[in-house]
């Protein structure tokens, strides 16, 4: 994902033809890495960055599990523009995300953001407009190709890097991204939800 990587195209898009381990450095269990423990910071996610003196816990990296047929079908279902068009046209949803990002603008400005399951990249763009120093827009489906075009069309290739590949699975992706990369005081949007059930 850096200019030295053979899959790097110069505008941040990493081509899907490379093995996942070359694209993202994931799935390399022989390398140990430092990361935050699973319980650290739970319940207090605010945008911010880690200070260099923050003690990291040492964990062996797990091998990334192979995609199952279910995973492949799930990611394929998000490959088509139609489903993303429906989500973007849901103005209440889109504006709520934008408002939440802008409401936390002071916490996002100058920080690094990861948009897991970025789709067309609209939330990545909102984060860039909120002043994020860098946004990593990650999607396992083919929509990442369109996201890269959307980023270029909005002249944000210098801030947003589109990565085409999976982190793990959707919920697993968010949890994995939180555990690997969320810094103390970091923010997850949305951070919680309420599900209401009623009988028909």
XYZ file of C-alpha atoms in Angstrom:
200
model
C 0.000 0.000 0.000
C 2.989 2.263 -0.186
C 4.648 3.527 -3.356
C 7.218 0.713 -3.098
C 4.416 -1.852 -3.332
C 4.038 -3.233 -6.874
C 0.243 -2.941 -6.595
C 0.328 0.765 -5.785
C -0.939 2.845 -8.708
C 0.162 6.246 -7.416
C -3.330 7.457 -6.567
C -3.771 5.200 -3.580
C -5.711 2.384 -5.241
C -4.203 -1.022 -4.603
C -4.940 -3.469 -7.385
C -6.839 -6.637 -6.486
C -4.586 -8.950 -8.526
C -1.962 -9.105 -5.802
C -2.159 -11.713 -3.059
C -3.790 -10.296 0.048
C -0.591 -10.573 2.036
C 1.194 -8.343 -0.506
C -1.635 -5.840 -0.586
C -2.126 -5.269 3.105
C 0.506 -7.125 5.064
C -2.267 -9.239 6.615
C -2.089 -12.971 6.985
C 1.584 -13.058 7.862
C 1.522 -15.007 11.117
C 5.313 -15.267 11.266
C 5.527 -11.553 12.085
C 4.774 -10.418 15.599
C 3.177 -7.033 15.992
C 2.230 -4.752 18.817
C -1.361 -3.789 19.277
C -3.848 -2.674 21.841
C -5.432 -5.371 23.983
C -9.052 -6.249 23.276
C -10.348 -4.651 26.445
C -8.381 -1.435 26.209
C -10.418 1.668 25.665
C -13.736 -0.126 25.372
C -16.697 2.195 25.675
C -14.814 5.447 25.258
C -14.243 5.876 21.552
C -13.432 9.481 20.683
C -11.346 10.581 17.745
C -7.753 11.125 18.621
C -4.321 9.712 18.232
C -1.946 7.685 20.302
C 0.947 9.333 22.063
C 4.302 7.731 21.376
C 4.686 6.859 25.061
C 1.512 4.719 25.181
C 2.524 1.153 26.146
C 1.497 -1.387 23.539
C 0.759 -5.013 24.314
C 2.594 -7.707 22.398
C 0.376 -10.181 20.532
C 1.149 -12.728 17.878
C -0.719 -11.915 14.677
C -3.381 -14.453 13.743
C -3.503 -15.908 10.277
C -6.316 -14.358 8.250
C -8.964 -17.010 7.589
C -9.749 -17.843 3.989
C -12.937 -16.472 2.440
C -15.822 -18.891 2.753
C -18.566 -19.196 0.141
C -20.721 -17.084 2.458
C -18.026 -14.379 2.607
C -17.698 -14.380 -1.168
C -21.483 -14.085 -1.616
C -21.641 -11.307 0.985
C -18.906 -9.243 -0.650
C -20.331 -9.921 -4.125
C -23.709 -8.559 -2.995
C -22.036 -5.172 -2.446
C -20.214 -5.145 -5.802
C -23.026 -3.506 -7.734
C -23.667 0.227 -7.746
C -27.430 -0.264 -7.252
C -27.256 -1.179 -3.572
C -24.959 1.770 -2.887
C -27.261 4.084 -4.831
C -30.124 3.024 -2.549
C -28.042 3.767 0.548
C -26.884 7.170 -0.744
C -30.437 8.110 -1.777
C -31.553 7.380 1.776
C -31.054 11.034 2.682
C -31.804 10.541 6.373
C -29.087 7.870 6.612
C -26.508 9.769 4.547
C -27.117 13.108 6.262
C -27.026 11.465 9.697
C -23.590 10.020 8.936
C -22.400 13.366 7.542
C -23.749 15.249 10.558
C -22.109 12.798 12.985
C -18.771 13.154 11.207
C -19.014 16.944 11.109
C -20.127 17.051 14.752
C -16.841 15.283 15.604
C -14.810 17.416 13.184
C -12.539 18.756 15.933
C -11.664 15.187 16.867
C -11.182 13.992 13.262
C -9.123 16.901 11.914
C -5.478 15.955 11.470
C -6.081 12.293 12.342
C -5.960 9.054 10.332
C -9.355 7.452 9.586
C -10.197 3.943 8.383
C -13.536 3.458 6.598
C -14.212 -0.298 6.777
C -16.642 -1.357 4.052
C -16.321 2.021 2.333
C -18.643 1.266 -0.593
C -18.559 4.236 -2.950
C -16.377 6.180 -0.514
C -18.945 8.783 0.513
C -18.153 8.523 4.226
C -14.436 8.648 3.446
C -15.075 11.881 1.560
C -17.006 13.297 4.519
C -14.050 12.447 6.781
C -11.590 14.085 4.372
C -13.792 17.188 4.265
C -13.844 17.144 8.074
C -10.064 17.541 7.950
C -8.733 13.995 8.350
C -5.020 13.867 7.562
C -5.426 10.527 5.742
C -8.383 8.208 5.121
C -7.959 4.521 4.324
C -11.115 3.431 2.492
C -11.278 -0.373 2.556
C -13.768 -2.567 0.704
C -13.580 -6.239 -0.229
C -16.099 -5.961 -3.066
C -15.495 -4.697 -6.585
C -17.167 -1.404 -5.623
C -13.681 -0.345 -4.487
C -12.881 0.331 -8.154
C -15.754 2.850 -8.318
C -14.776 4.281 -4.930
C -11.347 5.038 -6.340
C -12.943 6.857 -9.286
C -15.213 8.827 -6.930
C -12.188 9.848 -4.854
C -10.300 10.978 -7.969
C -13.349 12.877 -9.305
C -13.491 14.772 -6.003
C -9.750 15.598 -6.128
C -9.129 13.789 -2.849
C -6.545 11.209 -3.968
C -3.960 12.982 -1.827
C -6.009 12.295 1.341
C -7.985 9.116 0.615
C -6.322 5.802 -0.209
C -8.718 3.142 -1.505
C -7.732 -0.407 -0.588
C -9.473 -3.284 -2.348
C -9.491 -6.304 -0.080
C -11.041 -7.707 3.022
C -9.886 -7.199 6.547
C -11.753 -10.237 7.849
C -15.583 -10.266 7.619
C -18.034 -7.389 8.123
C -18.537 -7.413 11.906
C -15.173 -9.079 12.239
C -13.713 -6.304 10.069
C -14.874 -3.611 12.444
C -13.683 -5.540 15.502
C -10.370 -6.397 13.842
C -9.849 -2.794 12.706
C -10.675 -1.574 16.226
C -8.246 -3.993 17.857
C -5.416 -3.468 15.381
C -5.571 0.216 14.531
C -7.915 2.242 16.750
C -5.776 4.390 18.974
C -6.700 5.218 22.571
C -9.292 7.948 22.480
C -10.162 6.949 18.887
C -13.704 7.122 17.552
C -15.926 4.512 15.923
C -18.986 5.919 14.121
C -21.576 4.615 14.767
C -20.374 3.314 18.125
C -23.633 1.723 19.254
C -27.149 1.038 18.049
C -30.576 0.212 19.414
C -32.732 -2.442 17.808
C -36.456 -2.224 18.537
C -38.619 -5.282 17.953
C -42.389 -5.347 17.927
C -44.905 -8.076 17.235
C -46.934 -7.785 14.059
